[in-house]
Coordinates of C-alpha atoms and ligand atoms in Angstrom, one line a residue:
X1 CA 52.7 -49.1 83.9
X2 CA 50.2 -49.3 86.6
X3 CA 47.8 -52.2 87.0
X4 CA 44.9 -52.4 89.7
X5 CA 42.7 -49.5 91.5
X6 CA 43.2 -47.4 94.3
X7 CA 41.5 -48.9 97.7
X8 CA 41.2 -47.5 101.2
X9 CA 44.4 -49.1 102.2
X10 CA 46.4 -47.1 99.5
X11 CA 45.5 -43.9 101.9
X12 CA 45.6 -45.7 105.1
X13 CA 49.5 -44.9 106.3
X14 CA 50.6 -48.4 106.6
X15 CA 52.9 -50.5 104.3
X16 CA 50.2 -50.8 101.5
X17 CA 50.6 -46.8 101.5
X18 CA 54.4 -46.4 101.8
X19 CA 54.3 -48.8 98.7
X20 CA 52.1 -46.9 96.7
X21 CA 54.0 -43.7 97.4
X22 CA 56.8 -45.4 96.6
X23 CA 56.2 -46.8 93.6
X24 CA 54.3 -44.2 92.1
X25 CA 54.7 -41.1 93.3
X26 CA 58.4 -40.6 94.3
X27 CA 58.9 -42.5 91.0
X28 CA 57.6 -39.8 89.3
X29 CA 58.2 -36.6 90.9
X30 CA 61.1 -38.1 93.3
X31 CA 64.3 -36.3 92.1
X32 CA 64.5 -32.8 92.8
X33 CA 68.5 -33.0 94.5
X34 CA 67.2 -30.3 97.1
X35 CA 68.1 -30.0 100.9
X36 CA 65.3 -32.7 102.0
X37 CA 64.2 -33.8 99.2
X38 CA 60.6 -35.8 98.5
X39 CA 62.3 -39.2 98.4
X40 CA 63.3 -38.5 102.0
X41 CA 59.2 -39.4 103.1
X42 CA 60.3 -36.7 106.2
X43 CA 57.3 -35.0 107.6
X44 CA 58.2 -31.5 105.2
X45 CA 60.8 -30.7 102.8
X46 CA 63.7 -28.3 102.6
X47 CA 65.0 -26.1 100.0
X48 CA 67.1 -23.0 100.3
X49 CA 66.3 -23.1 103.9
X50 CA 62.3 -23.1 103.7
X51 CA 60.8 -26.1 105.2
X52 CA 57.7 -26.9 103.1
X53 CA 54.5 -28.9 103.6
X54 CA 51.2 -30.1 101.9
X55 CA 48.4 -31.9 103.8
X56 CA 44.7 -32.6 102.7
X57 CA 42.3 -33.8 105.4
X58 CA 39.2 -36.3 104.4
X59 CA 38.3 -37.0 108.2
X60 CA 34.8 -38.5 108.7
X61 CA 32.8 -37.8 110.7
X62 CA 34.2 -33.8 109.9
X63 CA 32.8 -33.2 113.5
X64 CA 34.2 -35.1 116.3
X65 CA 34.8 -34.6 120.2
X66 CA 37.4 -32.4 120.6
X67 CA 37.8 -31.0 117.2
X68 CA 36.7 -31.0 113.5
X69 CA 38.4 -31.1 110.2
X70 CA 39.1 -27.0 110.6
X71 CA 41.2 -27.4 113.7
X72 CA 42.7 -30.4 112.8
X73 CA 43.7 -29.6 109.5
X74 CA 45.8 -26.2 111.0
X75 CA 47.3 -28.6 113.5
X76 CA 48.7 -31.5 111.6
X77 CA 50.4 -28.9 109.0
X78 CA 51.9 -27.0 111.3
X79 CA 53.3 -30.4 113.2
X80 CA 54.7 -31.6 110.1
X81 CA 56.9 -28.6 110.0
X82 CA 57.5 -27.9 113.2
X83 CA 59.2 -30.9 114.0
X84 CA 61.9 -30.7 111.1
X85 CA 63.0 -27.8 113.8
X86 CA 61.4 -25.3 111.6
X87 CA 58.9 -21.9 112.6
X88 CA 55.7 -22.2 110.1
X89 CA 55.3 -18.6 108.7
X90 CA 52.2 -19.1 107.2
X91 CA 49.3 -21.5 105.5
X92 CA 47.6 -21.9 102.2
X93 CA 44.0 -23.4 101.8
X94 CA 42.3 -25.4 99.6
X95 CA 38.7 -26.3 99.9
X96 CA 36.8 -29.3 97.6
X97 CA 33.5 -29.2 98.5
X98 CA 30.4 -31.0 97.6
X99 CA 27.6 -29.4 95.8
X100 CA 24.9 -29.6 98.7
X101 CA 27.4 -29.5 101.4
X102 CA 25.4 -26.9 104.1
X103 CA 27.2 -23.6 104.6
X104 CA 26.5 -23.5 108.0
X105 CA 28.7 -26.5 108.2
X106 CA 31.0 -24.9 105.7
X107 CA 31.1 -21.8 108.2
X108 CA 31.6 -23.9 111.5
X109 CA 34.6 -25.1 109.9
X110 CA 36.1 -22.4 108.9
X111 CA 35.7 -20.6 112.6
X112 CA 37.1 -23.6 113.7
X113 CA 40.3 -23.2 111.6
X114 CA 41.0 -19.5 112.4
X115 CA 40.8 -20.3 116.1
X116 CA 43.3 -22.7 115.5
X117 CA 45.4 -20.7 114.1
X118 CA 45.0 -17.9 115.8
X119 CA 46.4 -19.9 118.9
X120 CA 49.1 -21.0 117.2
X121 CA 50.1 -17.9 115.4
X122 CA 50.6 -19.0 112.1
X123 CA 47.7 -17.1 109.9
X124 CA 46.0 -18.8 106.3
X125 CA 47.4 -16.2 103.9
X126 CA 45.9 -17.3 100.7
X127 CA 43.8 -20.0 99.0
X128 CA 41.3 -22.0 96.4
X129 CA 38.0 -23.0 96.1
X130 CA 36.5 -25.8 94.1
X131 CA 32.8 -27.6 94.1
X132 CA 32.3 -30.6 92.8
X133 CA 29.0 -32.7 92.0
X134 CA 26.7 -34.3 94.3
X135 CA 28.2 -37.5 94.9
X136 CA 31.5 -36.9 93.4
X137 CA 33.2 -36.1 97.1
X138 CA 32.2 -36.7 100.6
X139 CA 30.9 -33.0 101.6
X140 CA 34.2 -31.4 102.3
X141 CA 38.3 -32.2 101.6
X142 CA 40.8 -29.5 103.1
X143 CA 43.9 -29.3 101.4
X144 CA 46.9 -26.9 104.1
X145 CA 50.0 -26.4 103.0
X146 CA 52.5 -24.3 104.9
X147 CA 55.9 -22.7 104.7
X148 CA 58.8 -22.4 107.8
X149 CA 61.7 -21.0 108.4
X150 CA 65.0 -22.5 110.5
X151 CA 63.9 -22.3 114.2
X152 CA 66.1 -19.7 116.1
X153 CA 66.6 -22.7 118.3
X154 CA 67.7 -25.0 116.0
X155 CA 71.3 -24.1 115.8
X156 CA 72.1 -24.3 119.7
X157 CA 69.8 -27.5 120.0
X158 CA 72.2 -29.2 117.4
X159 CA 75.3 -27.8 119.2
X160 CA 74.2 -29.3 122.4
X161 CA 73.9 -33.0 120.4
X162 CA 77.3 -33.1 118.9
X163 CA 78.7 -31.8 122.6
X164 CA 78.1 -35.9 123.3
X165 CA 78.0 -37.5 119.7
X166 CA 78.6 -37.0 115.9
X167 CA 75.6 -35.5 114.1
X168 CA 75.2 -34.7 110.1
X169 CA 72.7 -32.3 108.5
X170 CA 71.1 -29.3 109.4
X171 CA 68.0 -30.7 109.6
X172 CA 66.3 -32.9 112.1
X173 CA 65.4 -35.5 110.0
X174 CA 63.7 -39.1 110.3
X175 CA 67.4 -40.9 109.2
X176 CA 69.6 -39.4 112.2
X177 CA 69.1 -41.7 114.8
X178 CA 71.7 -43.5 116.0
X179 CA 72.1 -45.8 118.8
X180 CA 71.6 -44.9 122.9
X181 CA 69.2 -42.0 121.6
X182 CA 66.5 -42.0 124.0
X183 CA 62.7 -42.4 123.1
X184 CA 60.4 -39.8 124.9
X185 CA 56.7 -39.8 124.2
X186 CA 55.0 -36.0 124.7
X187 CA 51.6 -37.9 126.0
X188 CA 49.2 -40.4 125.8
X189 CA 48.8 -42.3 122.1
X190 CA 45.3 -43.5 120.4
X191 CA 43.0 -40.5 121.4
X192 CA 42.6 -38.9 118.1
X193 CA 41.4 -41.9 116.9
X194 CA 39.5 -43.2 119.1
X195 CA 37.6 -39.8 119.4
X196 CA 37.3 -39.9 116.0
X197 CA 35.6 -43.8 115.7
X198 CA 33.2 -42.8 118.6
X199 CA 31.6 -40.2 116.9
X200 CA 31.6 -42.5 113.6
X201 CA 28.0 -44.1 112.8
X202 CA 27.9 -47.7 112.7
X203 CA 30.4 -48.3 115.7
X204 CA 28.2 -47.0 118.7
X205 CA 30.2 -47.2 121.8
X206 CA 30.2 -44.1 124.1
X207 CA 33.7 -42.9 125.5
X208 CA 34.8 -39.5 127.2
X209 CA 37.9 -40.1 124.6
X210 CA 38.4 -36.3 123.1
X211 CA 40.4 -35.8 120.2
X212 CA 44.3 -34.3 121.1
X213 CA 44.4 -32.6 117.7
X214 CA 46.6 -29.4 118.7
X215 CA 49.4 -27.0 116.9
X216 CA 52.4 -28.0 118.9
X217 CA 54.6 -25.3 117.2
X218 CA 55.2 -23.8 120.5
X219 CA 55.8 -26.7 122.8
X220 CA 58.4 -27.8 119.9
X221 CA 60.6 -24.2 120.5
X222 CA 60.4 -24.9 124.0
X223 CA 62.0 -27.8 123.8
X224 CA 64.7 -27.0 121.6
X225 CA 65.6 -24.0 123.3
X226 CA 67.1 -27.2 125.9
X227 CA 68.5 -29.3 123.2
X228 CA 70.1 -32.1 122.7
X229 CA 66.9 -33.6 120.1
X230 CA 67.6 -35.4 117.4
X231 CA 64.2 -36.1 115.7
X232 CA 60.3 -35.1 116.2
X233 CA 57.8 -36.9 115.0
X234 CA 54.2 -36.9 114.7
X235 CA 52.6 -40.3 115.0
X236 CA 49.4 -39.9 112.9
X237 CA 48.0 -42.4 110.2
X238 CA 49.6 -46.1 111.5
X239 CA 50.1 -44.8 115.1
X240 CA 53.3 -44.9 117.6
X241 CA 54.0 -48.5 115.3
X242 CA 54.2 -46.8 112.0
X243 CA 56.6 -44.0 113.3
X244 CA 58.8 -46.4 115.3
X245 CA 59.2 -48.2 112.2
X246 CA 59.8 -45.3 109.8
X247 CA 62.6 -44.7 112.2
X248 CA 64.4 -47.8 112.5
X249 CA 64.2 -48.4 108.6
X250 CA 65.9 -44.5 107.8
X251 CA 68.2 -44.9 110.8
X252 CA 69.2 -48.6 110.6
X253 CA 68.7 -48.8 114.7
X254 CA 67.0 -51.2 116.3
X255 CA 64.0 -49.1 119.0
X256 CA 62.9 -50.9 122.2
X257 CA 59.9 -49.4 123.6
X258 CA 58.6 -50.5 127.4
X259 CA 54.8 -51.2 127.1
X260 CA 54.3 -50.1 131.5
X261 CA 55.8 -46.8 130.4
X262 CA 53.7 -46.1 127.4
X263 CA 51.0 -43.1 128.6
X264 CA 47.7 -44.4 127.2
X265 CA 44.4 -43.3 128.6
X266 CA 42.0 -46.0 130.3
X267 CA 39.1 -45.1 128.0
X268 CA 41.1 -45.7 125.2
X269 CA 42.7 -49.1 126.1
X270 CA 38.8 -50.0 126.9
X271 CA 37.5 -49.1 123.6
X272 CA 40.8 -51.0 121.9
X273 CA 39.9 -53.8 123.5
X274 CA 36.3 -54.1 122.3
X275 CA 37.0 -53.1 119.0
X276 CA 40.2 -55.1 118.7
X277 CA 42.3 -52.5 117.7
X278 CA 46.3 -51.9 119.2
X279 CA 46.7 -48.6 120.5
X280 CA 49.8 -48.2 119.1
X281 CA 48.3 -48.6 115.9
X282 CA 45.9 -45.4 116.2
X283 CA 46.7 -41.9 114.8
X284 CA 46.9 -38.9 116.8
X285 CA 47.2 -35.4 116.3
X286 CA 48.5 -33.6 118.8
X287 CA 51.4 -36.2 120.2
X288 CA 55.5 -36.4 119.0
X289 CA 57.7 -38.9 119.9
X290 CA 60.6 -37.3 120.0
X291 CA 64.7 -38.6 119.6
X292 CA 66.7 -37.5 122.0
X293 CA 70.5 -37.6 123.5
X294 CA 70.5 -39.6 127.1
X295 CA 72.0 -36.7 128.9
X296 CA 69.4 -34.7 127.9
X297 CA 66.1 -36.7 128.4
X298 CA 65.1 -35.3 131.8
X299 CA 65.2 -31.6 131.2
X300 CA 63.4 -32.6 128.1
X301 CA 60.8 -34.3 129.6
X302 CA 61.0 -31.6 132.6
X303 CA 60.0 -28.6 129.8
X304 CA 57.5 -31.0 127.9
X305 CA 55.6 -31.2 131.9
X306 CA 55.4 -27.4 132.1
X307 CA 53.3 -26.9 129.1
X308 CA 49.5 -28.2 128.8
X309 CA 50.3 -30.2 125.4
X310 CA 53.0 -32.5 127.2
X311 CA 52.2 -32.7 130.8
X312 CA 51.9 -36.5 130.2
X313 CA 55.1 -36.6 129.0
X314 CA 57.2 -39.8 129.0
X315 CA 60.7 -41.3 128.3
X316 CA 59.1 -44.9 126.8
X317 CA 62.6 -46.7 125.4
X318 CA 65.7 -46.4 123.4
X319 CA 67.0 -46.8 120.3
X320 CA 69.6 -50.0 119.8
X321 CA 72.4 -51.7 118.0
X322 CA 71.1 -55.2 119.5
X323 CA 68.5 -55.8 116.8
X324 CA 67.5 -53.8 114.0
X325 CA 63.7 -53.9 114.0
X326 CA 61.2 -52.7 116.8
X327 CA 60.5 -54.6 119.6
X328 CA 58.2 -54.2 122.8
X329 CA 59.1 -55.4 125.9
X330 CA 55.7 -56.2 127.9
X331 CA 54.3 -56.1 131.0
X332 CA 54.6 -59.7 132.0
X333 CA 58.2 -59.6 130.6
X334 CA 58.5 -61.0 127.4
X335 CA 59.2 -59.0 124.0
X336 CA 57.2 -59.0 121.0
X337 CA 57.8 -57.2 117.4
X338 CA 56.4 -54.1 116.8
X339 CA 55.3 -54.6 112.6
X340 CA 55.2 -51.9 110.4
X341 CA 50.9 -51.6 110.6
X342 CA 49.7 -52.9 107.2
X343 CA 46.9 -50.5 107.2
X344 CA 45.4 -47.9 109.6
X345 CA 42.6 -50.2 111.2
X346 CA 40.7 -47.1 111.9
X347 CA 40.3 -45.3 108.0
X348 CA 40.0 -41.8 107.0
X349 CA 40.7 -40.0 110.7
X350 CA 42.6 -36.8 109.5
Ligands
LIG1 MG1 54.2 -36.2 110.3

């Protein structure tokens, strides 16, 4: 049975989360024997060829430079299934708000959400709404879940991987890396979140940080349409660090990433540094890391540079067989670990 209480860490995407999903949910609803199943912890599942997905959004402040929780909330579902190797069809909404909660606010939201996806082409089809008591919820929680098909790219994109090296499943999926895969970054890490903190009250440091939250549906077909990837990711809650690990632990690799060739903007490695936080520690919402075959990397990286979302791209390591945790090797040349984050220093930022 359970014992304790939920606190912020249990919803922060670090280790104290993955144990709580662990433990509890997959426990209980973990099971199901479909394609990608909910004990996979992918980004979306799959059954009968649908890739599904269910996000809920809590961000605070809801407005922030660069975005709000309406545009964000389209972009990180969409992600999530786009980078199984899947076209999302369509959303579904669900609103909790606050009694009290201004509708003005309520209305700059939901403008916010059909420009969103509007750009990205994937429209909100249906949906639910629920009020609960002053107090009882922190104005407004968005709840977008989505549905996607096999990308018409998929196929070839696989076919170009096993031209150079085994690969199983019809999926891309976190568990399918294998040694020699390349690491490519799609652009600079720790905006979201540092967007997000700057507009937080309490911390008070000015920064021309915006938010990258952004559907990356079509950058993702773009790519595949080269091939040769093995796995997209987005790295949201716990960062670049979370991911990396996520990846090493399903795919028994080792991954060495090269801190001079990881894209991070100057304004965010100057509010890290007076907050104390890693950079590779904070989410964002409009980045992948993506897996990838060596012979392969720079055509990839040549695609991901013609389109506005990746034009920062970069190829920042590999994966390995010499070690089998994540490691950094560091400007002045030495290598540290790269730990699983315990905790997303930064709470509550999608
Ligand atoms: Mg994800």
């Amino acid at each position: 049975m359970g014992q304790g209480v939920i606190t912020m860490a249990h919803g922060a995407g670090g280790s104290v989360m993955q144990g709580l999903i662990k433990k509890y949910i997959v426990s209980a609803l973990g099971g199901s024997g479909v394609e990608v199943p909910l004990e996979a912890l992918d980004d979306a599942a799959v059954i009968h060829g649908i890739v599904l997905k269910s996000d809920s959004y809590t961000v605070k402040p809801l407005f922030f430079p660069g975005g709000d929780i309406g545009s964000l909330s389209i972009a990180g579902t969409i992600n999530d299934i786009s980078v199984m190797g899947a076209e999302p069809l369509a959303l579904a909404s669900g609103f909790i708000l606050e009694e009290g909660f201004a509708l003005e606010d309520l209305q700059r939201v939901l403008l916010s959400m059909k420009a969103a996806s509007s750009s990205a082409g994937v429209p909100v089809i249906t949906g639910d709404t629920k009020v609960m008591e002053r107090g009882a919820i922190d104005k407004i929680a968005i709840n977008i879940s989505g549905v996607g098909i096999r990308n018409e790219a998929l196929d070839s994109n696989i076919a170009v991987v096993k031209k150079h090296r085994m690969f199983e499943g019809r999926w891309l999926v976190d568990s399918g890396i294998r040694p020699g895969d390349k690491i490519i970054l799609s652009g600079t890490i720790g905006d979201h979140g540092i967007a997000v903190l700057s507009a937080r009250q309490g911390y008070g440091f000015e920064t021309k940080v915006t938010s990258d939250a952004a559907p990356l549906n079509k950058m993702i077909s773009k790519v595949l349409r080269v091939g040769g990837v093995v796995k997209m990711k987005d790295p949201t809650r716990g960062g670049l660090a979370n991911l990396l690990n996520e990846w090493s632990e399903k795919s028994k690799v080792g991954v060495l990433i090269h801190e001079e060739k990881l894209p991070i903007k100057e304004g965010v490695r100057a509010a890290c540094e007076m907050l104390g936080l890693d950079p590779l520690e904070i989410g964002n919402e409009g980045k992948i890391a993506l897996a990838v075959i060596p012979q392969k990397v720079d055509e990839i990286v040549e695609v991901l540079h013609s389109t506005e979302e990746g034009k920062d791209a970069q190829l920042v390591g590999e994966a390995t067989e010499e070690f089998d945790m994540v490691a950094m090797e560091t400007v002045v040349g030495g290598r540290r670990i790269v730990a699983p984050p315990v905790g997303d220093p930064v709470p509550r930022i999608c």
